Tab-separated table of C-alpha atoms and ligand atoms in Angstrom:
chain	number	residue	atom	x	y	z
A	1	UNK	CA	138.652	51.405	44.088
A	2	UNK	CA	137.518	51.403	40.486
A	3	UNK	CA	135.036	48.796	39.180
A	4	UNK	CA	134.118	48.522	35.528
A	5	UNK	CA	130.979	46.623	34.644
A	6	UNK	CA	128.841	46.275	31.541
A	7	UNK	CA	125.393	45.220	30.424
A	8	UNK	CA	124.020	44.869	26.922
A	9	UNK	CA	120.310	44.972	26.120
A	10	UNK	CA	120.522	41.784	24.013
A	11	UNK	CA	122.687	39.729	26.363
A	12	UNK	CA	120.052	38.124	28.528
A	13	UNK	CA	120.250	35.267	31.017
A	14	UNK	CA	116.582	34.330	31.169
A	15	UNK	CA	113.048	35.510	31.688
A	16	UNK	CA	112.566	35.708	35.439
A	17	UNK	CA	109.664	33.686	36.779
A	18	UNK	CA	107.758	36.023	39.121
A	19	UNK	CA	107.747	33.189	41.641
A	20	UNK	CA	111.422	33.841	42.282
A	21	UNK	CA	109.981	36.135	44.966
A	22	UNK	CA	107.679	33.600	46.609
A	23	UNK	CA	107.483	32.936	50.358
A	24	UNK	CA	106.986	30.089	52.788
A	25	UNK	CA	104.916	29.899	55.953
A	26	UNK	CA	104.612	26.917	58.265
A	27	UNK	CA	102.445	25.898	61.169
A	28	UNK	CA	105.213	26.421	63.702
A	29	UNK	CA	106.015	28.889	66.437
A	30	UNK	CA	103.989	32.084	66.001
A	31	UNK	CA	103.958	32.121	62.191
A	32	UNK	CA	100.259	31.317	61.827
A	33	UNK	CA	98.859	31.686	65.363
A	34	UNK	CA	99.506	35.212	66.664
A	35	UNK	CA	101.388	35.833	63.400
A	36	UNK	CA	98.993	36.193	60.495
A	37	UNK	CA	96.019	34.995	62.597
A	38	UNK	CA	95.095	36.467	65.942
A	39	UNK	CA	91.368	36.687	66.643
A	40	UNK	CA	90.819	39.265	69.346
A	41	UNK	CA	93.693	41.481	68.190
A	42	UNK	CA	92.584	45.069	67.622
A	43	UNK	CA	93.557	44.704	63.955
A	44	UNK	CA	91.820	41.345	63.380
A	45	UNK	CA	89.355	41.104	60.499
A	46	UNK	CA	86.121	39.087	60.589
A	47	UNK	CA	88.078	35.872	59.966
A	48	UNK	CA	90.600	36.544	62.731
A	49	UNK	CA	93.454	37.549	60.401
A	50	UNK	CA	95.497	40.597	61.332
A	51	UNK	CA	95.014	43.511	58.939
A	52	UNK	CA	98.282	45.167	59.936
A	53	UNK	CA	100.262	42.019	59.119
A	54	UNK	CA	98.286	41.552	55.902
A	55	UNK	CA	99.223	45.089	54.811
A	56	UNK	CA	102.941	44.435	55.307
A	57	UNK	CA	102.539	41.205	53.320
A	58	UNK	CA	100.587	43.007	50.585
A	59	UNK	CA	103.373	45.578	50.222
A	60	UNK	CA	105.770	42.745	49.324
A	61	UNK	CA	103.727	41.779	46.239
A	62	UNK	CA	104.342	38.084	46.899
A	63	UNK	CA	103.309	35.895	43.944
A	64	UNK	CA	103.053	32.520	45.716
A	65	UNK	CA	103.329	30.976	49.169
A	66	UNK	CA	104.362	27.483	50.243
A	67	UNK	CA	102.165	26.011	53.001
A	68	UNK	CA	101.664	24.302	55.531
A	69	UNK	CA	105.250	23.018	56.114
A	70	UNK	CA	108.137	22.399	56.453
A	71	UNK	CA	108.913	19.652	58.916
A	72	UNK	CA	105.383	20.161	60.260
A	73	UNK	CA	103.804	18.652	57.143
A	74	UNK	CA	105.429	15.273	57.667
A	75	UNK	CA	103.079	14.355	60.513
A	76	UNK	CA	100.153	16.606	59.593
A	77	UNK	CA	96.630	15.399	58.897
A	78	UNK	CA	95.174	18.012	56.581
A	79	UNK	CA	91.629	16.785	57.363
A	80	UNK	CA	92.057	18.012	60.966
A	81	UNK	CA	91.835	21.570	59.650
A	82	UNK	CA	88.502	21.384	57.802
A	83	UNK	CA	84.880	21.621	58.945
A	84	UNK	CA	83.468	23.503	61.939
A	85	UNK	CA	86.289	24.951	64.016
A	86	UNK	CA	84.837	23.788	67.327
A	87	UNK	CA	85.028	20.152	66.226
A	88	UNK	CA	88.667	20.235	65.151
A	89	UNK	CA	91.115	18.118	67.137
A	90	UNK	CA	94.113	19.430	69.015
A	91	UNK	CA	97.122	17.386	67.877
A	92	UNK	CA	100.718	17.045	68.917
A	93	UNK	CA	103.007	18.475	66.252
A	94	UNK	CA	105.938	16.058	66.342
A	95	UNK	CA	108.240	18.323	64.347
A	96	UNK	CA	108.331	21.209	66.811
A	97	UNK	CA	106.991	19.511	69.965
A	98	UNK	CA	104.036	21.895	70.041
A	99	UNK	CA	100.238	21.765	70.194
A	100	UNK	CA	98.394	22.310	66.921
A	101	UNK	CA	94.859	23.543	67.491
A	102	UNK	CA	93.878	23.342	63.805
A	103	UNK	CA	91.938	26.600	64.026
A	104	UNK	CA	93.559	27.526	60.737
A	105	UNK	CA	93.299	24.917	57.999
A	106	UNK	CA	93.295	24.923	54.237
A	107	UNK	CA	90.074	26.953	53.815
A	108	UNK	CA	91.068	29.712	56.235
A	109	UNK	CA	94.545	29.910	54.740
A	110	UNK	CA	93.149	29.983	51.197
A	111	UNK	CA	90.863	32.904	52.123
A	112	UNK	CA	93.826	34.826	53.526
A	113	UNK	CA	96.027	34.112	50.484
A	114	UNK	CA	93.233	34.949	48.064
A	115	UNK	CA	92.582	38.324	49.691
A	116	UNK	CA	96.251	39.131	49.235
A	117	UNK	CA	96.342	37.862	45.648
A	118	UNK	CA	98.888	35.147	46.491
A	119	UNK	CA	98.840	31.705	44.833
A	120	UNK	CA	99.128	28.727	47.124
A	121	UNK	CA	101.883	26.146	46.780
A	122	UNK	CA	100.765	23.171	48.862
A	123	UNK	CA	102.916	20.481	50.407
A	124	UNK	CA	101.578	16.962	50.914
A	125	UNK	CA	102.620	14.691	53.766
A	126	UNK	CA	104.849	11.918	52.434
A	127	UNK	CA	106.344	11.261	55.878
A	128	UNK	CA	103.713	9.689	58.105
A	129	UNK	CA	101.250	9.357	55.209
A	130	UNK	CA	101.265	8.703	51.468
A	131	UNK	CA	99.505	8.635	48.108
A	132	UNK	CA	96.003	8.173	49.486
A	133	UNK	CA	96.036	11.271	51.688
A	134	UNK	CA	97.786	13.311	48.999
A	135	UNK	CA	95.145	12.485	46.397
A	136	UNK	CA	92.322	13.168	48.864
A	137	UNK	CA	93.829	16.532	49.717
A	138	UNK	CA	94.107	17.438	46.048
A	139	UNK	CA	90.533	16.268	45.402
A	140	UNK	CA	89.285	18.500	48.228
A	141	UNK	CA	91.285	21.457	46.938
A	142	UNK	CA	91.009	21.124	43.164
A	143	UNK	CA	88.050	18.988	42.101
A	144	UNK	CA	84.908	20.987	41.199
A	145	UNK	CA	82.150	18.728	42.587
A	146	UNK	CA	80.440	15.346	42.446
A	147	UNK	CA	83.005	13.375	44.464
A	148	UNK	CA	83.330	12.691	48.184
A	149	UNK	CA	86.077	15.216	49.000
A	150	UNK	CA	84.968	17.945	46.590
A	151	UNK	CA	81.413	17.768	47.889
A	152	UNK	CA	82.707	17.924	51.444
A	153	UNK	CA	84.526	21.154	50.549
A	154	UNK	CA	81.279	22.539	49.143
A	155	UNK	CA	79.502	21.479	52.320
A	156	UNK	CA	82.173	23.504	54.139
A	157	UNK	CA	81.014	26.552	52.229
A	158	UNK	CA	83.601	26.645	49.424
A	159	UNK	CA	81.703	26.204	46.186
A	160	UNK	CA	84.539	26.695	43.718
A	161	UNK	CA	87.754	24.647	43.713
A	162	UNK	CA	90.998	26.491	44.413
A	163	UNK	CA	92.780	25.082	41.344
A	164	UNK	CA	96.146	24.985	43.046
A	165	UNK	CA	98.897	24.247	40.538
A	166	UNK	CA	102.060	23.966	42.678
A	167	UNK	CA	102.407	20.845	44.831
A	168	UNK	CA	105.418	19.827	46.917
A	169	UNK	CA	105.921	16.074	47.249
A	170	UNK	CA	106.818	16.040	50.949
A	171	UNK	CA	109.513	18.017	52.736
A	172	UNK	CA	113.235	17.324	53.345
A	173	UNK	CA	112.684	13.576	53.086
A	174	UNK	CA	116.430	12.873	53.408
A	175	UNK	CA	116.638	14.495	56.867
A	176	UNK	CA	117.005	12.087	59.815
A	177	UNK	CA	114.929	14.578	61.839
A	178	UNK	CA	112.013	14.256	59.427
A	179	UNK	CA	109.058	12.138	60.544
A	180	UNK	CA	108.991	9.314	58.001
A	181	UNK	CA	112.413	10.125	56.486
A	182	UNK	CA	113.333	7.843	53.605
A	183	UNK	CA	116.201	6.425	51.594
A	184	UNK	CA	116.674	8.126	48.232
A	185	UNK	CA	115.372	5.283	46.036
A	186	UNK	CA	112.476	4.626	48.402
A	187	UNK	CA	111.476	8.286	48.362
A	188	UNK	CA	112.029	8.596	44.608
A	189	UNK	CA	109.597	5.707	43.991
A	190	UNK	CA	106.998	7.198	46.336
A	191	UNK	CA	107.387	10.636	44.767
A	192	UNK	CA	106.984	9.135	41.305
A	193	UNK	CA	103.800	7.265	42.205
A	194	UNK	CA	102.384	10.254	44.084
A	195	UNK	CA	103.164	12.452	41.094
A	196	UNK	CA	101.309	10.024	38.841
A	197	UNK	CA	98.228	10.131	41.078
A	198	UNK	CA	98.252	13.919	41.446
A	199	UNK	CA	98.734	14.484	37.744
A	200	UNK	CA	95.826	12.145	36.986
A	201	UNK	CA	93.633	14.617	38.847
A	202	UNK	CA	95.313	17.917	37.918
A	203	UNK	CA	97.128	17.360	34.598
A	204	UNK	CA	98.716	20.797	34.589
A	205	UNK	CA	99.964	20.519	38.181
A	206	UNK	CA	103.559	21.676	38.742
A	207	UNK	CA	105.199	19.069	40.947
A	208	UNK	CA	108.192	19.700	43.171
A	209	UNK	CA	110.258	16.759	44.368
A	210	UNK	CA	112.501	17.007	47.456
A	211	UNK	CA	116.190	17.493	46.883
A	212	UNK	CA	118.621	17.303	49.819
A	213	UNK	CA	117.797	19.317	52.935
A	214	UNK	CA	120.940	21.317	52.191
A	215	UNK	CA	124.302	21.013	50.472
A	216	UNK	CA	126.047	19.794	53.639
A	217	UNK	CA	123.988	16.598	53.929
A	218	UNK	CA	126.143	13.453	53.722
A	219	UNK	CA	124.017	12.052	50.883
A	220	UNK	CA	124.128	15.273	48.811
A	221	UNK	CA	124.240	15.296	45.731
A	222	UNK	CA	123.848	11.541	45.315
A	223	UNK	CA	120.351	11.933	46.778
A	224	UNK	CA	119.291	14.179	43.897
A	225	UNK	CA	120.627	11.746	41.297
A	226	UNK	CA	118.876	8.716	42.828
A	227	UNK	CA	115.597	10.547	43.408
A	228	UNK	CA	115.498	12.033	39.920
A	229	UNK	CA	116.348	8.694	38.351
A	230	UNK	CA	113.111	7.391	39.846
A	231	UNK	CA	110.792	10.255	38.970
A	232	UNK	CA	112.408	12.652	36.451
A	233	UNK	CA	109.686	12.425	33.792
A	234	UNK	CA	106.879	13.093	36.253
A	235	UNK	CA	108.165	16.159	38.085
A	236	UNK	CA	108.841	19.774	37.145
A	237	UNK	CA	111.136	21.042	39.887
A	238	UNK	CA	113.578	19.770	42.475
A	239	UNK	CA	113.749	21.636	45.767
A	240	UNK	CA	116.861	23.219	47.287
A	241	UNK	CA	117.022	24.502	50.859
A	242	UNK	CA	119.801	26.535	52.420
A	243	UNK	CA	120.034	28.611	55.572
A	244	UNK	CA	122.939	30.913	56.292
A	245	UNK	CA	124.794	32.138	59.336
A	246	UNK	CA	127.778	34.133	60.475
A	247	UNK	CA	128.512	32.748	63.932
A	248	UNK	CA	132.264	33.240	63.391
A	249	UNK	CA	131.694	36.972	62.829
A	250	UNK	CA	133.492	36.961	59.493
A	251	UNK	CA	131.464	39.267	57.266
A	252	UNK	CA	133.331	38.626	54.036
A	253	UNK	CA	133.088	34.882	54.506
A	254	UNK	CA	129.369	35.291	55.206
A	255	UNK	CA	128.966	37.111	51.900
A	256	UNK	CA	131.092	34.375	50.267
A	257	UNK	CA	128.289	31.923	51.054
A	258	UNK	CA	126.406	33.482	48.164
A	259	UNK	CA	129.135	32.114	45.869
A	260	UNK	CA	128.798	28.786	47.607
A	261	UNK	CA	125.085	28.901	46.787
A	262	UNK	CA	125.995	29.461	43.139
A	263	UNK	CA	128.041	26.241	43.282
A	264	UNK	CA	125.056	24.452	44.844
A	265	UNK	CA	122.822	25.617	41.987
A	266	UNK	CA	125.469	24.585	39.435
A	267	UNK	CA	125.841	21.155	40.977
A	268	UNK	CA	122.124	20.448	40.987
A	269	UNK	CA	121.848	21.827	37.461
A	270	UNK	CA	124.520	19.287	36.479
A	271	UNK	CA	122.648	16.430	38.170
A	272	UNK	CA	119.433	17.431	36.399
A	273	UNK	CA	121.235	17.439	33.036
A	274	UNK	CA	122.893	14.102	33.785
A	275	UNK	CA	119.621	12.373	34.639
A	276	UNK	CA	117.851	13.960	31.681
A	277	UNK	CA	120.540	12.611	29.350
A	278	UNK	CA	120.614	9.194	31.000
A	279	UNK	CA	116.857	8.819	30.669
A	280	UNK	CA	116.711	10.331	27.175
A	281	UNK	CA	113.984	12.507	28.661
A	282	UNK	CA	112.390	15.398	26.791
A	283	UNK	CA	111.056	17.387	29.716
A	284	UNK	CA	113.021	19.953	31.687
A	285	UNK	CA	113.319	20.018	35.446
A	286	UNK	CA	114.090	23.326	37.116
A	287	UNK	CA	115.126	24.365	40.605
A	288	UNK	CA	112.632	25.418	43.252
A	289	UNK	CA	114.724	26.994	46.033
A	290	UNK	CA	111.802	26.711	48.395
A	291	UNK	CA	113.535	27.541	51.678
A	292	UNK	CA	116.219	30.187	52.030
A	293	UNK	CA	117.116	32.752	54.644
A	294	UNK	CA	119.558	33.783	57.353
A	295	UNK	CA	119.056	31.574	60.395
A	296	UNK	CA	121.660	31.528	63.142
A	297	UNK	CA	121.117	34.326	65.663
A	298	UNK	CA	118.991	32.212	67.999
A	299	UNK	CA	119.329	28.838	66.357
A	300	UNK	CA	121.239	26.962	69.069
A	301	UNK	CA	119.294	28.481	71.928
A	302	UNK	CA	115.972	27.713	70.183
A	303	UNK	CA	117.016	24.187	69.418
A	304	UNK	CA	117.694	23.584	73.133
A	305	UNK	CA	114.362	25.191	74.100
A	306	UNK	CA	112.011	23.327	71.819
A	307	UNK	CA	113.551	19.915	72.332
A	308	UNK	CA	112.731	20.015	76.016
A	309	UNK	CA	109.565	22.059	76.313
A	310	UNK	CA	106.185	20.647	77.259
A	311	UNK	CA	104.107	20.881	74.074
A	312	UNK	CA	103.223	24.594	74.206
A	313	UNK	CA	100.675	26.208	71.894
A	314	UNK	CA	102.121	28.720	69.405
A	315	UNK	CA	105.357	29.363	71.336
A	316	UNK	CA	107.856	32.014	70.254
A	317	UNK	CA	110.294	30.046	68.100
A	318	UNK	CA	113.032	31.020	65.650
A	319	UNK	CA	112.239	34.722	66.122
A	320	UNK	CA	115.510	35.948	64.685
A	321	UNK	CA	116.376	39.640	65.019
A	322	UNK	CA	117.849	40.547	61.655
A	323	UNK	CA	120.762	42.914	61.323
A	324	UNK	CA	122.007	45.347	58.701
A	325	UNK	CA	124.605	42.714	57.778
A	326	UNK	CA	121.700	40.366	57.028
A	327	UNK	CA	120.138	43.053	54.799
A	328	UNK	CA	123.287	43.077	52.674
A	329	UNK	CA	123.420	39.298	52.644
A	330	UNK	CA	119.781	38.883	51.561
A	331	UNK	CA	120.266	41.531	48.863
A	332	UNK	CA	123.252	39.557	47.548
A	333	UNK	CA	121.444	36.238	47.665
A	334	UNK	CA	118.548	37.691	45.679
A	335	UNK	CA	121.121	38.957	43.175
A	336	UNK	CA	122.360	35.380	42.851
A	337	UNK	CA	118.818	34.115	42.220
A	338	UNK	CA	118.378	36.730	39.494
A	339	UNK	CA	121.727	35.747	37.958
A	340	UNK	CA	120.663	32.068	38.059
A	341	UNK	CA	117.097	32.603	36.901
A	342	UNK	CA	117.821	30.252	34.007
A	343	UNK	CA	117.793	27.369	36.515
A	344	UNK	CA	115.984	28.739	39.562
A	345	UNK	CA	112.363	29.428	38.705
A	346	UNK	CA	110.789	29.471	42.164
A	347	UNK	CA	112.384	30.613	45.420
A	348	UNK	CA	110.660	31.016	48.782
A	349	UNK	CA	111.949	33.191	51.571
A	350	UNK	CA	111.634	31.084	54.739
A	351	UNK	CA	109.607	32.146	56.381
A	352	UNK	CA	107.220	35.107	56.195
A	353	UNK	CA	105.961	36.116	59.645
A	354	UNK	CA	107.673	35.776	63.065
A	355	UNK	CA	109.551	32.534	62.329
A	356	UNK	CA	112.875	33.474	60.624
A	357	UNK	CA	110.875	36.180	58.945
A	358	UNK	CA	110.998	39.652	57.386
A	359	UNK	CA	107.767	40.554	59.231
A	360	UNK	CA	107.286	40.429	62.978
A	361	UNK	CA	103.917	40.579	64.704
A	362	UNK	CA	103.979	41.112	68.437
A	363	UNK	CA	101.175	39.288	70.210
A	364	UNK	CA	98.466	41.860	70.945
A	365	UNK	CA	100.893	44.513	69.692
A	366	UNK	CA	102.488	45.962	66.600
A	367	UNK	CA	103.480	44.475	63.278
A	368	UNK	CA	106.851	45.709	62.022
A	369	UNK	CA	109.460	45.238	59.309
A	370	UNK	CA	112.771	43.579	59.970
A	371	UNK	CA	115.903	44.772	58.177
A	372	UNK	CA	115.670	41.982	55.565
A	373	UNK	CA	112.166	43.057	54.549
A	374	UNK	CA	113.593	45.738	52.275
A	375	UNK	CA	115.880	43.846	49.888
A	376	UNK	CA	113.155	41.228	49.542
A	377	UNK	CA	110.545	43.877	48.800
A	378	UNK	CA	112.702	45.848	46.372
A	379	UNK	CA	113.630	42.699	44.423
A	380	UNK	CA	110.001	41.588	44.340
A	381	UNK	CA	108.794	44.980	43.112
A	382	UNK	CA	111.524	45.821	40.620
A	383	UNK	CA	113.229	42.499	39.834
A	384	UNK	CA	110.634	41.191	37.395
A	385	UNK	CA	111.337	40.911	33.692
A	386	UNK	CA	114.448	39.581	31.963
A	387	UNK	CA	117.718	39.044	33.795
A	388	UNK	CA	120.695	40.559	31.981
A	389	UNK	CA	124.285	39.361	32.085
A	390	UNK	CA	126.526	41.748	33.984
A	391	UNK	CA	130.252	41.575	33.270
A	392	UNK	CA	132.292	42.806	36.240
A	393	UNK	CA	135.956	43.730	36.280
A	394	UNK	CA	136.954	44.869	39.743
A	395	UNK	CA	138.673	43.944	43.004
A	396	UNK	CA	138.064	40.513	44.489
A	397	UNK	CA	138.788	38.628	47.713
A	398	UNK	CA	139.317	35.074	48.951
A	399	UNK	CA	137.616	33.619	52.018
A	400	UNK	CA	137.102	30.239	53.626
A	401	UNK	CA	134.121	29.194	51.510
A	402	UNK	CA	135.021	30.810	48.179
A	403	UNK	CA	137.792	32.357	46.106
A	404	UNK	CA	137.756	35.324	43.767
A	405	UNK	CA	134.619	36.851	45.240
A	406	UNK	CA	133.778	40.233	43.681
A	407	UNK	CA	133.423	43.082	46.144
A	408	UNK	CA	130.785	44.412	43.770
A	409	UNK	CA	127.732	42.166	43.853
A	410	UNK	CA	125.356	43.182	41.073
A	411	UNK	CA	122.390	41.951	39.053
A	412	UNK	CA	120.332	43.658	36.362
A	413	UNK	CA	116.760	43.208	35.177
A	414	UNK	CA	115.191	44.755	32.120
A	415	UNK	CA	111.523	45.228	31.307
A	416	UNK	CA	109.731	47.505	28.829
A	417	UNK	CA	112.853	49.509	28.070
A	418	UNK	CA	113.746	50.089	31.727
A	419	UNK	CA	116.693	48.532	33.542
A	420	UNK	CA	116.927	48.030	37.276
A	421	UNK	CA	120.285	47.301	38.831
A	422	UNK	CA	120.665	45.833	42.308
A	423	UNK	CA	124.076	46.522	43.788
A	424	UNK	CA	125.881	45.625	47.004
A	425	UNK	CA	129.303	47.021	47.824
A	426	UNK	CA	130.569	44.243	50.072
A	427	UNK	CA	133.829	45.981	50.888
A	428	UNK	CA	134.211	46.594	54.617
A	429	UNK	CA	136.096	49.845	54.225
A	430	UNK	CA	136.552	50.997	50.644
A	431	UNK	CA	134.290	53.075	48.441
A	432	UNK	CA	133.792	51.529	44.994
A	433	UNK	CA	133.915	53.873	42.050
A	434	UNK	CA	131.456	52.269	39.618
A	435	UNK	CA	131.310	52.611	35.866
A	436	UNK	CA	128.519	50.420	34.462
A	437	UNK	CA	128.444	50.682	30.705
A	438	UNK	CA	124.951	50.427	29.215
A	439	UNK	CA	124.707	49.176	25.648
A	440	UNK	CA	121.339	49.371	23.964
A	441	UNK	CA	119.830	51.924	26.313
A	442	UNK	CA	120.471	55.247	24.557
A	443	UNK	CA	119.296	58.241	26.506
A	444	UNK	CA	118.842	56.260	29.725
A	445	UNK	CA	118.679	58.298	32.904
A	446	UNK	CA	118.183	57.516	36.569
A	447	UNK	CA	114.476	57.281	37.407
A	448	UNK	CA	115.119	56.499	41.062
A	449	UNK	CA	117.914	55.401	43.339
A	450	UNK	CA	117.182	53.755	46.681
A	451	UNK	CA	119.953	53.083	49.126
A	452	UNK	CA	120.457	51.395	52.492
A	453	UNK	CA	123.797	52.301	54.051
A	454	UNK	CA	125.559	53.809	57.009
A	455	UNK	CA	124.364	51.432	59.731
A	456	UNK	CA	126.356	49.416	62.181
A	457	UNK	CA	126.521	45.856	60.836
A	458	UNK	CA	124.755	44.570	63.934
A	459	UNK	CA	122.000	47.231	63.944
A	460	UNK	CA	118.431	45.918	63.922
A	461	UNK	CA	114.871	47.196	63.568
A	462	UNK	CA	112.259	46.795	66.288
A	463	UNK	CA	108.600	47.497	67.087
A	464	UNK	CA	109.331	51.095	68.084
A	465	UNK	CA	111.840	52.078	65.410
A	466	UNK	CA	112.787	50.828	61.969
A	467	UNK	CA	116.042	52.664	61.249
A	468	UNK	CA	117.100	50.182	58.581
A	469	UNK	CA	115.022	51.218	55.601
A	470	UNK	CA	115.692	52.572	52.113
A	471	UNK	CA	116.273	56.267	51.599
A	472	UNK	CA	116.770	58.221	48.392
A	473	UNK	CA	120.301	57.845	47.125
A	474	UNK	CA	122.385	60.429	45.355
A	475	UNK	CA	125.597	60.585	43.402
A	476	UNK	CA	124.814	58.008	40.716
A	477	UNK	CA	124.160	59.354	37.230
A	478	UNK	CA	124.324	58.304	33.579
A	479	UNK	CA	127.043	59.980	31.596
A	480	UNK	CA	128.519	58.946	28.229
A	481	UNK	CA	126.433	55.756	28.120
A	482	UNK	CA	127.442	54.555	31.564
A	483	UNK	CA	125.995	54.627	35.052
A	484	UNK	CA	128.700	55.967	37.292
A	485	UNK	CA	129.310	57.157	40.801
A	486	UNK	CA	130.579	56.240	44.210
A	487	UNK	CA	129.256	53.368	46.320
A	488	UNK	CA	130.028	53.621	50.029
A	489	UNK	CA	131.458	50.555	51.770
A	490	UNK	CA	128.775	48.133	52.966
A	491	UNK	CA	125.968	49.737	51.010
A	492	UNK	CA	122.984	48.427	49.042
A	493	UNK	CA	121.530	50.267	46.041
A	494	UNK	CA	118.581	49.782	43.743
A	495	UNK	CA	118.783	52.008	40.686
A	496	UNK	CA	116.108	52.160	38.043
A	497	UNK	CA	117.039	53.572	34.641
A	498	UNK	CA	114.535	54.540	32.012
B	1	AHR	O1	111.882	26.696	58.091
B	1	AHR	C1	112.167	25.967	59.242
B	1	AHR	C2	112.446	24.501	58.946
B	1	AHR	O2	113.654	24.395	58.245
B	1	AHR	C3	111.451	23.802	58.063
B	1	AHR	O3	110.381	23.289	58.777
B	1	AHR	C4	112.259	22.685	57.473
B	1	AHR	O4	111.802	22.297	56.195
B	1	AHR	C5	113.676	23.219	57.458
B	1	AHR	O5	114.565	22.324	58.007
């Protein structure tokens, strides 16, 4: 099947914010404890953090990480995690019915993130707590000295403030499952007042207000309108969350959910514009897609387990085994974020280690890369710069969630005269014969071509073998001003032209 596509050097979508490739990690399951942190593990450093896990994280070149939750944050006391470790209380985490030992708190996490060169994006608890605790947390984290909380931080051995810029005003506050869930207007008022307090302390803070927990919530997208009407002028981003699954075993429909995500982004973009116009506001609000991933393989089983278990400490939870199909899906979703980088400035893969994660860390054992690690890594490494429009003229399909879905899923990013194209052939059986015309890149040639293809859709990686990984591709070349060649069915390609 023939597909014609075209890019032009001057036809850009937007500068991509590097934080499009951010991540999220929560105190839940084995994400922190026996995930990134496992004192006593052969690979543990002096602070108890696993070096092998840290290396896999480092290789992703993650710009920012959202912490400490998630649902967890809505009943979390951040003060439980500061000061001498032996004096820290064990608490019941109401979100995941688990025990929280507080052996990792803000200072330990900050040390870990700093060593990896990752900026923190901190969430405050607006569920069981409010403005007072949020301002105290920010004072501890960001104020230099001479006040109660900043001096306490110094007493805890951290002389310099962390100067954290990104702050999330709660988590999924519309969700009935959330501790301290709120009505839209009620939450919007609280978010507005919390934003005012936080900005008084850190004027250049970037504040993220909670949108709906997902686009299937009964109050979506009315929630976004009501919340933004209360706080538009005082926030910078509104959060979107979406998790994806393919329980019906319909691959093309699964891939169609990327189109559905495009509609979600469009809808929220429309709400933002509506509220901006209604309020005659000057500031812009962008989208922070701060939780996204595939989550369905063990979802039902896990949900049954955690609702009835007896408050375990760091239990295995949401440890999804990702497939080759998920690799293709994640590659496509990242393409959508690149294509919508005009609206979506921050996006966080949820989560990073063990819990619905690209990295797995076996307790006392190996750290290894899941199949979805690779599209996330390749986008993070090569998807920075300016997103280019890609016109596509090729075969399409209809499915339950979307119509006219292109079999060729493609995005393009340019930087310093290079172009990187990210391509998925979603077709189950047909090879696509690509001709991507390149205007404004005279003399371009293929610098490298990475490909992931040829696996069973349900194939997975594991601690002893990682068969799903990029290899060097062949058969794509630039000729007569166009990148051309054959793309096997169900294949993912990253091609850099220089
Ligand atoms: O990432 C797992 C959970 O999914 C988060 O705690 C919550 O915000 C979302 O519902």
